[in-house]
Short mmCIF file of C-alpha atoms in Angstrom, two decimals:
data_model
loop_
_atom_site.label_atom_id
_atom_site.label_comp_id
_atom_site.label_asym_id
_atom_site.label_seq_id
_atom_site.Cartn_x
_atom_site.Cartn_y
_atom_site.Cartn_z
CA UNK A 1 -56.78 5.67 4.66
CA UNK A 2 -53.18 6.93 4.40
CA UNK A 3 -52.72 10.84 3.84
CA UNK A 4 -49.86 10.71 1.44
CA UNK A 5 -48.19 13.88 3.35
CA UNK A 6 -46.26 12.53 6.26
CA UNK A 7 -44.72 15.76 7.14
CA UNK A 8 -47.82 17.38 7.45
CA UNK A 9 -48.80 16.91 10.68
CA UNK A 10 -49.52 20.55 11.55
CA UNK A 11 -51.68 21.52 8.29
CA UNK A 12 -55.13 22.31 9.10
CA UNK A 13 -57.22 18.62 8.12
CA UNK A 14 -60.82 19.64 8.75
CA UNK A 15 -62.21 23.46 9.52
CA UNK A 16 -65.70 23.24 11.71
CA UNK A 17 -67.00 27.03 12.65
CA UNK A 18 -64.18 28.22 15.33
CA UNK A 19 -62.48 25.11 15.67
CA UNK A 20 -58.90 23.64 13.68
CA UNK A 21 -58.09 20.21 13.53
CA UNK A 22 -54.56 19.43 12.76
CA UNK A 23 -53.98 15.76 10.88
CA UNK A 24 -51.72 15.40 13.82
CA UNK A 25 -55.13 15.89 15.97
CA UNK A 26 -57.15 14.37 13.29
CA UNK A 27 -55.17 10.94 13.81
CA UNK A 28 -55.20 10.43 17.09
CA UNK A 29 -58.83 10.96 17.01
CA UNK A 30 -59.39 8.34 14.75
CA UNK A 31 -57.02 5.92 17.13
CA UNK A 32 -58.61 6.76 20.01
CA UNK A 33 -62.52 6.27 18.23
CA UNK A 34 -61.34 2.86 16.97
CA UNK A 35 -59.86 2.01 20.32
CA UNK A 36 -63.03 2.62 21.87
CA UNK A 37 -65.24 1.15 19.17
CA UNK A 38 -62.78 -2.10 18.83
CA UNK A 39 -62.73 -2.42 22.44
CA UNK A 40 -66.84 -2.37 23.20
CA UNK A 41 -67.08 -5.31 20.78
CA UNK A 42 -66.96 -3.75 16.92
CA UNK A 43 -65.34 -6.62 15.74
CA UNK A 44 -64.01 -7.39 11.89
CA UNK A 45 -67.45 -7.26 9.49
CA UNK A 46 -69.78 -6.05 12.36
CA UNK A 47 -71.94 -3.35 11.14
CA UNK A 48 -71.95 -0.07 12.35
CA UNK A 49 -74.75 2.65 11.78
CA UNK A 50 -73.64 5.90 11.93
CA UNK A 51 -76.45 8.65 12.42
CA UNK A 52 -74.77 12.08 12.46
CA UNK A 53 -74.66 15.33 10.71
CA UNK A 54 -71.62 17.04 9.20
CA UNK A 55 -69.30 17.39 11.93
CA UNK A 56 -65.74 16.19 13.00
CA UNK A 57 -66.82 12.73 15.09
CA UNK A 58 -68.92 11.61 11.56
CA UNK A 59 -64.84 11.45 10.41
CA UNK A 60 -63.54 9.85 13.20
CA UNK A 61 -66.28 7.67 13.67
CA UNK A 62 -66.82 6.34 10.28
CA UNK A 63 -62.31 6.14 9.74
CA UNK A 64 -62.17 5.01 13.69
CA UNK A 65 -65.06 2.29 12.55
CA UNK A 66 -63.18 1.49 9.42
CA UNK A 67 -59.60 0.88 11.04
CA UNK A 68 -61.31 -1.64 13.35
CA UNK A 69 -62.32 -3.92 10.98
CA UNK A 70 -66.32 -3.07 10.97
CA UNK A 71 -68.41 -2.01 8.51
CA UNK A 72 -69.65 1.44 8.10
CA UNK A 73 -73.27 2.01 7.51
CA UNK A 74 -74.23 5.78 6.99
CA UNK A 75 -77.94 6.35 7.81
CA UNK A 76 -79.93 9.36 5.48
CA UNK A 77 -81.17 11.35 8.32
CA UNK A 78 -84.03 12.42 6.48
CA UNK A 79 -85.68 9.31 5.95
CA UNK A 80 -88.24 8.07 8.35
CA UNK A 81 -88.25 5.68 11.27
CA UNK A 82 -89.71 2.92 9.46
CA UNK A 83 -87.10 3.83 6.64
CA UNK A 84 -84.30 3.34 9.29
CA UNK A 85 -85.86 0.22 10.75
CA UNK A 86 -85.50 -1.42 7.95
CA UNK A 87 -82.22 -0.58 6.94
CA UNK A 88 -80.94 -1.51 10.24
CA UNK A 89 -82.82 -4.98 10.48
CA UNK A 90 -81.70 -5.70 7.06
CA UNK A 91 -78.06 -5.02 7.64
CA UNK A 92 -78.02 -6.76 10.50
CA UNK A 93 -76.38 -3.89 12.23
CA UNK A 94 -75.76 -4.04 16.52
CA UNK A 95 -74.27 -0.85 17.48
CA UNK A 96 -75.01 2.53 16.20
CA UNK A 97 -73.12 5.93 16.69
CA UNK A 98 -75.03 8.81 17.07
CA UNK A 99 -75.42 12.53 19.05
CA UNK A 100 -77.43 13.00 21.75
CA UNK A 101 -80.22 14.88 20.10
CA UNK A 102 -80.37 12.21 17.39
CA UNK A 103 -80.52 9.58 19.96
CA UNK A 104 -83.36 10.72 21.43
CA UNK A 105 -85.42 10.64 18.83
CA UNK A 106 -83.88 7.08 17.51
CA UNK A 107 -84.84 5.71 21.46
CA UNK A 108 -88.29 6.20 20.24
CA UNK A 109 -87.98 3.51 17.18
CA UNK A 110 -89.85 0.36 18.48
CA UNK A 111 -87.62 -2.56 19.39
CA UNK A 112 -84.71 -0.93 18.77
CA UNK A 113 -81.79 -3.91 18.40
CA UNK A 114 -78.88 -2.23 19.18
CA UNK A 115 -76.21 -0.77 21.32
CA UNK A 116 -76.26 2.79 21.19
CA UNK A 117 -73.36 4.55 21.51
CA UNK A 118 -74.22 8.38 22.39
CA UNK A 119 -71.46 10.98 21.80
CA UNK A 120 -72.03 12.90 24.72
CA UNK A 121 -69.10 14.56 27.27
CA UNK A 122 -69.07 10.77 29.33
CA UNK A 123 -69.05 8.89 26.06
CA UNK A 124 -65.81 11.13 24.42
CA UNK A 125 -63.79 10.85 27.59
CA UNK A 126 -64.18 7.08 27.50
CA UNK A 127 -63.29 7.70 23.88
CA UNK A 128 -60.09 9.39 24.55
CA UNK A 129 -58.69 6.98 27.18
CA UNK A 130 -59.36 4.07 25.45
CA UNK A 131 -56.40 1.84 25.95
CA UNK A 132 -53.97 0.96 22.84
CA UNK A 133 -55.12 -2.65 21.34
CA UNK A 134 -53.72 -4.79 18.59
CA UNK A 135 -56.24 -4.35 15.62
CA UNK A 136 -56.57 -7.10 13.02
CA UNK A 137 -54.97 -7.03 9.73
CA UNK A 138 -57.70 -5.16 7.25
CA UNK A 139 -57.24 -6.52 3.92
CA UNK A 140 -57.98 -3.77 1.32
CA UNK A 141 -60.95 -5.70 -0.56
CA UNK A 142 -63.01 -6.63 2.50
CA UNK A 143 -66.36 -4.35 2.45
CA UNK A 144 -65.87 -1.46 4.25
CA UNK A 145 -69.20 0.30 3.89
CA UNK A 146 -73.08 -0.30 2.93
CA UNK A 147 -74.98 2.50 1.08
CA UNK A 148 -78.19 2.09 0.98
CA UNK A 149 -79.57 2.84 -2.41
CA UNK A 150 -83.97 2.50 -3.22
CA UNK A 151 -84.00 -0.48 -5.65
CA UNK A 152 -86.45 0.00 -8.99
CA UNK A 153 -88.71 -2.52 -6.56
CA UNK A 154 -88.68 0.25 -3.79
CA UNK A 155 -87.34 -2.19 -1.43
CA UNK A 156 -83.87 -0.17 -0.56
CA UNK A 157 -80.67 -2.66 -0.42
CA UNK A 158 -77.01 -2.24 0.70
CA UNK A 159 -74.69 -1.70 -2.14
CA UNK A 160 -71.10 -2.75 -0.57
CA UNK A 161 -68.03 -0.63 -0.92
CA UNK A 162 -64.68 -2.52 -0.43
CA UNK A 163 -62.01 -0.26 0.70
CA UNK A 164 -60.51 -0.82 -2.62
CA UNK A 165 -63.70 0.67 -4.08
CA UNK A 166 -63.23 4.26 -2.54
CA UNK A 167 -59.58 4.55 -2.72
CA UNK A 168 -59.72 3.31 -6.37
CA UNK A 169 -62.74 6.56 -6.95
CA UNK A 170 -60.35 8.77 -5.15
CA UNK A 171 -57.01 7.95 -6.73
CA UNK A 172 -58.84 8.52 -10.13
CA UNK A 173 -60.41 11.60 -9.23
CA UNK A 174 -56.76 12.37 -7.89
CA UNK A 175 -55.51 11.70 -11.57
CA UNK A 176 -58.38 13.58 -13.20
CA UNK A 177 -57.81 16.83 -11.19
CA UNK A 178 -54.77 18.92 -9.98
CA UNK A 179 -55.77 19.75 -6.40
CA UNK A 180 -52.94 19.73 -4.07
CA UNK A 181 -52.42 20.53 -0.03
CA UNK A 182 -53.26 24.11 -0.33
CA UNK A 183 -56.81 23.42 -1.12
CA UNK A 184 -59.55 23.90 0.93
CA UNK A 185 -62.50 21.76 0.40
CA UNK A 186 -66.25 22.60 1.54
CA UNK A 187 -68.20 19.45 2.95
CA UNK A 188 -71.80 20.77 2.84
CA UNK A 189 -73.40 18.22 1.36
CA UNK A 190 -74.71 15.54 3.37
CA UNK A 191 -70.98 12.80 4.47
CA UNK A 192 -73.89 10.40 4.36
CA UNK A 193 -74.29 10.88 0.86
CA UNK A 194 -71.69 8.78 -1.69
CA UNK A 195 -70.95 12.17 -3.46
CA UNK A 196 -70.42 14.11 -0.08
CA UNK A 197 -68.24 11.65 0.99
CA UNK A 198 -65.54 10.68 -1.45
CA UNK A 199 -65.47 13.81 -3.20
CA UNK A 200 -65.51 16.14 -0.41
CA UNK A 201 -63.93 14.03 2.95
CA UNK A 202 -61.63 11.10 0.90
CA UNK A 203 -60.36 13.28 -1.75
CA UNK A 204 -58.91 16.18 0.53
CA UNK A 205 -58.18 13.63 2.87
CA UNK A 206 -55.38 11.27 0.76
CA UNK A 207 -54.26 15.37 -0.75
CA UNK A 208 -53.47 15.90 2.52
CA UNK A 209 -55.27 19.29 2.42
CA UNK A 210 -58.22 20.91 4.39
CA UNK A 211 -61.83 20.23 4.87
CA UNK A 212 -63.80 22.84 6.14
CA UNK A 213 -67.18 21.12 7.12
CA UNK A 214 -70.63 22.64 7.51
CA UNK A 215 -74.10 20.62 9.03
CA UNK A 216 -76.57 21.79 6.96
CA UNK A 217 -76.82 24.11 3.63
CA UNK A 218 -78.13 27.76 4.92
CA UNK A 219 -77.60 29.33 1.71
CA UNK A 220 -76.13 33.06 3.38
CA UNK A 221 -73.83 31.05 5.54
CA UNK A 222 -72.74 29.45 3.20
CA UNK A 223 -71.82 32.36 0.59
CA UNK A 224 -69.94 33.70 3.33
CA UNK A 225 -67.92 30.80 4.48
CA UNK A 226 -66.78 30.11 0.49
CA UNK A 227 -66.09 34.32 0.19
CA UNK A 228 -64.05 34.16 3.91
CA UNK A 229 -62.61 30.78 4.45
CA UNK A 230 -60.42 30.53 1.37
CA UNK A 231 -62.51 27.58 0.13
CA UNK A 232 -61.65 26.35 -3.72
CA UNK A 233 -63.18 23.67 -4.53
CA UNK A 234 -67.13 23.19 -3.66
CA UNK A 235 -69.21 20.38 -4.27
CA UNK A 236 -73.12 20.71 -4.60
CA UNK A 237 -76.19 19.62 -6.33
CA UNK A 238 -78.21 21.87 -8.74
CA UNK A 239 -81.17 22.76 -6.27
CA UNK A 240 -78.46 24.20 -3.77
CA UNK A 241 -77.02 26.47 -7.25
CA UNK A 242 -81.08 27.24 -7.99
CA UNK A 243 -81.31 28.66 -4.28
CA UNK A 244 -77.97 30.65 -4.51
CA UNK A 245 -79.13 32.18 -7.75
CA UNK A 246 -81.68 33.78 -6.62
CA UNK A 247 -80.05 35.34 -3.70
CA UNK A 248 -79.90 38.63 -3.97
CA UNK A 249 -76.36 39.15 -2.56
CA UNK A 250 -73.08 39.78 -4.56
CA UNK A 251 -69.80 38.22 -3.35
CA UNK A 252 -66.59 37.83 -4.24
CA UNK A 253 -65.25 34.27 -3.99
CA UNK A 254 -61.21 35.07 -4.40
CA UNK A 255 -59.74 31.46 -4.25
CA UNK A 256 -62.66 28.97 -5.20
CA UNK A 257 -61.34 27.29 -8.29
CA UNK A 258 -64.10 24.47 -9.09
CA UNK A 259 -67.70 23.92 -8.32
CA UNK A 260 -68.45 20.57 -9.02
CA UNK A 261 -72.22 19.83 -9.72
CA UNK A 262 -74.14 16.11 -9.64
CA UNK A 263 -76.93 13.97 -8.26
CA UNK A 264 -78.47 15.48 -10.95
CA UNK A 265 -78.58 17.34 -13.94
CA UNK A 266 -78.65 21.20 -14.34
CA UNK A 267 -80.31 23.15 -16.33
CA UNK A 268 -78.02 25.12 -19.25
CA UNK A 269 -80.22 28.21 -18.19
CA UNK A 270 -79.28 27.82 -14.79
CA UNK A 271 -75.78 27.21 -15.36
CA UNK A 272 -74.75 29.75 -17.64
CA UNK A 273 -76.80 32.29 -14.93
CA UNK A 274 -74.73 30.96 -12.24
CA UNK A 275 -71.47 31.38 -13.93
CA UNK A 276 -72.46 34.76 -15.21
CA UNK A 277 -73.49 35.80 -11.45
CA UNK A 278 -70.53 34.22 -9.85
CA UNK A 279 -68.01 33.99 -12.37
CA UNK A 280 -66.27 30.47 -12.06
CA UNK A 281 -67.77 27.14 -13.83
CA UNK A 282 -69.80 24.48 -12.65
CA UNK A 283 -68.00 21.13 -13.74
CA UNK A 284 -70.84 18.22 -14.00
CA UNK A 285 -70.45 14.78 -13.27
CA UNK A 286 -72.29 11.43 -12.61
CA UNK A 287 -72.14 8.83 -10.57
CA UNK A 288 -73.83 6.49 -8.62
CA UNK A 289 -73.35 4.70 -5.11
CA UNK A 290 -72.73 1.18 -6.80
CA UNK A 291 -69.96 3.11 -8.51
CA UNK A 292 -67.68 4.83 -5.03
CA UNK A 293 -69.41 6.78 -6.56
CA UNK A 294 -68.17 9.06 -9.29
CA UNK A 295 -67.99 7.86 -12.86
CA UNK A 296 -67.81 10.92 -15.56
CA UNK A 297 -66.39 14.51 -14.51
CA UNK A 298 -66.22 17.02 -17.22
CA UNK A 299 -62.63 18.09 -17.79
CA UNK A 300 -61.51 20.59 -15.41
CA UNK A 301 -59.16 21.85 -17.33
CA UNK A 302 -59.95 21.68 -21.46
CA UNK A 303 -63.12 21.05 -22.95
CA UNK A 304 -66.40 21.34 -21.33
CA UNK A 305 -69.36 20.50 -22.73
CA UNK A 306 -73.02 21.76 -21.58
CA UNK A 307 -75.44 18.96 -20.65
CA UNK A 308 -73.10 16.75 -20.94
CA UNK A 309 -71.57 14.74 -17.87
CA UNK A 310 -67.84 14.08 -19.45
CA UNK A 311 -65.77 11.87 -19.59
CA UNK A 312 -65.13 8.58 -17.83
CA UNK A 313 -62.62 9.37 -14.70
CA UNK A 314 -58.97 7.82 -15.07
CA UNK A 315 -59.12 3.48 -15.06
CA UNK A 316 -63.22 3.81 -15.52
CA UNK A 317 -64.51 2.08 -18.38
CA UNK A 318 -67.85 3.42 -19.66
CA UNK A 319 -69.57 2.32 -22.56
CA UNK A 320 -73.47 2.60 -23.91
CA UNK A 321 -74.88 -1.33 -24.62
CA UNK A 322 -77.94 -2.12 -26.23
CA UNK A 323 -80.81 -4.63 -24.85
CA UNK A 324 -78.16 -7.79 -25.69
CA UNK A 325 -75.25 -5.65 -24.08
CA UNK A 326 -73.97 -5.17 -27.50
CA UNK A 327 -71.81 -1.68 -27.43
CA UNK A 328 -73.58 1.00 -29.40
CA UNK A 329 -71.71 3.81 -31.52
CA UNK A 330 -72.17 7.23 -31.06
CA UNK A 331 -75.22 8.83 -31.25
CA UNK A 332 -76.97 5.96 -30.36
CA UNK A 333 -78.94 5.61 -27.31
CA UNK A 334 -78.64 2.57 -24.58
CA UNK A 335 -77.87 1.86 -21.24
CA UNK A 336 -74.82 2.93 -19.60
CA UNK A 337 -72.81 0.41 -18.04
CA UNK A 338 -69.58 1.03 -16.20
CA UNK A 339 -66.49 -1.56 -15.35
CA UNK A 340 -63.44 -0.22 -12.87
CA UNK A 341 -61.58 -0.38 -9.52
CA UNK A 342 -64.87 1.85 -8.14
CA UNK A 343 -67.48 -0.66 -8.85
CA UNK A 344 -69.08 -2.48 -5.75
CA UNK A 345 -68.52 -6.00 -4.54
CA UNK A 346 -72.59 -6.13 -5.17
CA UNK A 347 -75.57 -5.68 -2.71
CA UNK A 348 -75.66 -7.28 0.66
CA UNK A 349 -77.86 -10.44 0.97
CA UNK A 350 -79.27 -10.28 -2.63
CA UNK A 351 -77.30 -12.34 -4.62
CA UNK A 352 -79.50 -12.88 -8.07
CA UNK A 353 -80.19 -8.50 -8.01
CA UNK A 354 -76.20 -8.45 -8.03
CA UNK A 355 -75.64 -11.13 -10.84
CA UNK A 356 -77.78 -8.79 -12.48
CA UNK A 357 -76.62 -5.99 -12.41
CA UNK A 358 -73.18 -7.07 -12.75
CA UNK A 359 -73.59 -9.28 -15.85
CA UNK A 360 -70.95 -9.51 -18.14
CA UNK A 361 -68.69 -7.88 -15.47
CA UNK A 362 -70.48 -4.53 -16.09
CA UNK A 363 -72.23 -2.48 -13.82
CA UNK A 364 -75.25 -1.81 -15.56
CA UNK A 365 -76.59 1.50 -13.91
CA UNK A 366 -80.33 1.76 -15.56
CA UNK A 367 -79.63 4.75 -16.64
CA UNK A 368 -79.86 5.71 -20.73
CA UNK A 369 -77.23 7.48 -22.34
CA UNK A 370 -75.23 8.23 -25.57
CA UNK A 371 -72.50 9.19 -26.21
CA UNK A 372 -71.09 12.46 -28.61
CA UNK A 373 -67.97 11.64 -31.73
CA UNK A 374 -65.73 13.29 -28.89
CA UNK A 375 -66.22 10.33 -26.15
CA UNK A 376 -68.24 12.58 -23.73
CA UNK A 377 -71.38 11.15 -22.41
CA UNK A 378 -74.78 12.31 -22.36
CA UNK A 379 -77.53 10.89 -19.90
CA UNK A 380 -81.15 10.76 -22.22
CA UNK A 381 -83.15 9.46 -19.28
CA UNK A 382 -84.01 6.69 -16.77
CA UNK A 383 -84.66 3.23 -17.43
CA UNK A 384 -86.28 2.90 -14.09
CA UNK A 385 -88.42 6.02 -14.52
CA UNK A 386 -86.26 8.10 -11.48
CA UNK A 387 -87.08 10.46 -10.03
CA UNK A 388 -84.82 13.75 -8.94
CA UNK A 389 -85.75 16.04 -6.50
CA UNK A 390 -83.57 18.04 -4.86
CA UNK A 391 -80.51 15.54 -5.50
CA UNK A 392 -82.81 12.85 -3.56
CA UNK A 393 -83.84 9.79 -5.25
CA UNK A 394 -87.53 8.85 -5.11
CA UNK A 395 -88.25 5.49 -6.82
CA UNK A 396 -92.00 5.90 -8.03
CA UNK A 397 -93.52 2.63 -6.99
CA UNK A 398 -92.48 3.44 -3.58
CA UNK A 399 -94.85 6.48 -3.34
CA UNK A 400 -97.54 4.54 -5.80
CA UNK A 401 -97.60 1.81 -2.89
CA UNK A 402 -97.81 4.13 -0.26
CA UNK A 403 -100.41 5.52 -1.88
CA UNK A 404 -102.46 2.72 -2.83
CA UNK A 405 -102.55 1.71 0.73
CA UNK A 406 -105.23 4.28 2.05
CA UNK A 407 -108.46 3.04 2.10
CA UNK A 408 -110.07 5.64 0.16
CA UNK A 409 -107.39 4.95 -2.69
CA UNK A 410 -108.31 2.70 -5.34
CA UNK A 411 -104.86 2.97 -7.29
CA UNK A 412 -102.19 5.72 -7.93
CA UNK A 413 -99.04 6.25 -10.71
CA UNK A 414 -96.91 8.43 -10.04
CA UNK A 415 -94.33 10.45 -12.22
CA UNK A 416 -91.85 13.26 -11.30
CA UNK A 417 -92.94 16.98 -13.23
CA UNK A 418 -90.16 20.18 -13.34
CA UNK A 419 -89.78 22.32 -10.80
CA UNK A 420 -87.64 25.82 -10.83
CA UNK A 421 -85.99 25.12 -7.75
CA UNK A 422 -85.64 21.07 -6.89
CA UNK A 423 -85.69 19.96 -10.50
CA UNK A 424 -88.41 17.37 -10.27
CA UNK A 425 -91.28 17.26 -7.55
CA UNK A 426 -93.47 14.29 -7.18
CA UNK A 427 -97.08 14.56 -9.10
CA UNK A 428 -99.72 11.62 -8.21
CA UNK A 429 -102.44 10.97 -9.78
CA UNK A 430 -105.03 8.88 -7.69
CA UNK A 431 -108.15 6.83 -8.54
CA UNK A 432 -110.78 6.94 -5.51
CA UNK A 433 -112.18 3.95 -3.92
CA UNK A 434 -116.22 3.47 -5.32
CA UNK A 435 -117.87 6.68 -3.99
CA UNK A 436 -114.97 8.11 -1.64
CA UNK A 437 -113.45 11.06 -2.37
CA UNK A 438 -109.85 11.70 -0.34
CA UNK A 439 -108.62 15.45 -0.60
CA UNK A 440 -104.94 16.43 -1.00
CA UNK A 441 -104.38 17.74 2.69
CA UNK A 442 -105.71 13.70 4.43
CA UNK A 443 -103.24 12.30 1.68
CA UNK A 444 -100.68 14.48 2.82
CA UNK A 445 -100.97 13.80 6.49
CA UNK A 446 -101.33 9.76 5.63
CA UNK A 447 -98.03 9.45 3.98
CA UNK A 448 -95.96 11.77 6.20
CA UNK A 449 -95.23 9.01 8.52
CA UNK A 450 -94.93 6.88 5.87
CA UNK A 451 -92.32 8.17 3.57
CA UNK A 452 -89.33 10.39 3.72
CA UNK A 453 -90.32 14.50 3.03
CA UNK A 454 -88.86 14.40 -0.38
CA UNK A 455 -90.98 11.33 -1.78
CA UNK A 456 -94.60 12.86 -0.96
CA UNK A 457 -96.20 14.20 -3.15
CA UNK A 458 -96.69 17.89 -4.02
CA UNK A 459 -99.21 18.05 -6.49
CA UNK A 460 -102.15 15.40 -6.88
CA UNK A 461 -104.70 14.91 -9.40
CA UNK A 462 -107.85 12.88 -8.75
CA UNK A 463 -109.40 10.86 -11.78
CA UNK A 464 -111.80 8.30 -12.81
CA UNK A 465 -108.83 5.82 -14.57
CA UNK A 466 -105.20 5.73 -15.85
CA UNK A 467 -104.23 5.52 -19.17
CA UNK A 468 -103.26 1.43 -20.11
CA UNK A 469 -100.80 -0.04 -22.71
CA UNK A 470 -101.80 -3.57 -24.08
CA UNK A 471 -100.30 -5.59 -21.39
CA UNK A 472 -102.50 -3.41 -18.74
CA UNK A 473 -99.07 -1.57 -17.38
CA UNK A 474 -99.63 2.39 -17.09
CA UNK A 475 -98.55 4.31 -19.80
CA UNK A 476 -96.80 7.05 -17.61
CA UNK A 477 -95.80 9.25 -20.28
CA UNK A 478 -99.44 10.01 -21.29
CA UNK A 479 -100.09 11.27 -17.36
CA UNK A 480 -96.60 13.76 -18.64
#
């Protein structure tokens, strides 16, 4: 990632609580991390898992691994040990970079086949004194990152993104905006998430501006940072805006230009309330890991349409197609497909699924959409019954399988139901085994070690049977 302002060395790159890191220091740190990883065996194509909260070290590690020729595997820190073990094994990762605190938890994982780099004081010393190395040339079409995403099957798979994919998305975002080196991006979305990484880290570094890092979303602290640290751009997910709306305190944001929302659609009511209370526009966009991730964005200056995901980014093509992949006219609902420099190379070790999803040279998103006469796109629903709770994806099938494995449960069906704060929450319909009667507490306890917290149903309905169609498939629309 070459920052295009080389005269920018004293300019603040990162602001993290009371630390300010200039571009010169950032470059030095990335180089030292890269030397350290390389000397410890991170060679071309080696997968290195990264388990850190948002912090400068996340950025040094990520870009250091990439410079050494490795492939970065950012881990979602909300996942359970089982989920993490599956990802580490599936990816073939041999190294893991983490903090002392998270390292302690990870050491509990059974049969962890990894070399851990724990970023304690001792390791930091080694990193800062690592001698120069001659790195291999990293080609821009090589894979840079594995992002795990839940497939419709519930088994998650690695999206392979190349350096070109990520940079292509950053260049498109640059063209769609007029941000420059005086901007200050707030990075509060997790950096392990593609939206948080591409828009709040790579884009500002490419522009040579400042990133203000928060390690977690704490509403009051965030309002304070937005008003006192001169933030100009901030990206969030709808559940964050809902929480901010509920805060009683008034705050003014002297430099804030834009709030970009992604991860899920925001209700019209909340959008208008937010703009009225805080007095600046929310710009909605749409993306997915497979597209590095941003596909569409409402124009920053120009017509923003409420409920629309906006227009394709420059250089990205989007269309709506029918079952036979024929393009549909405006107003007709079909599957949203995408083509552009940001579209992934494929899924790691999943050739058949890759072929299916990238058939005809277009990424098939599985999202149902339509476009209007002006070329703006709208998401109409999901082909895959995906539930989005507080910006996180939950695939019903995964939750259904976990529930069905309980001895008292004969079968289960899971849907998303609207929730004022999280957008949707998971609701389960459970058919008990003959003569058994599981209760909510028992099911909650049972699921705790098996699923990430956000996947666990908040509502349970015990029922004698589930509505089925002709083919024996559960008809979820009747459950709704």
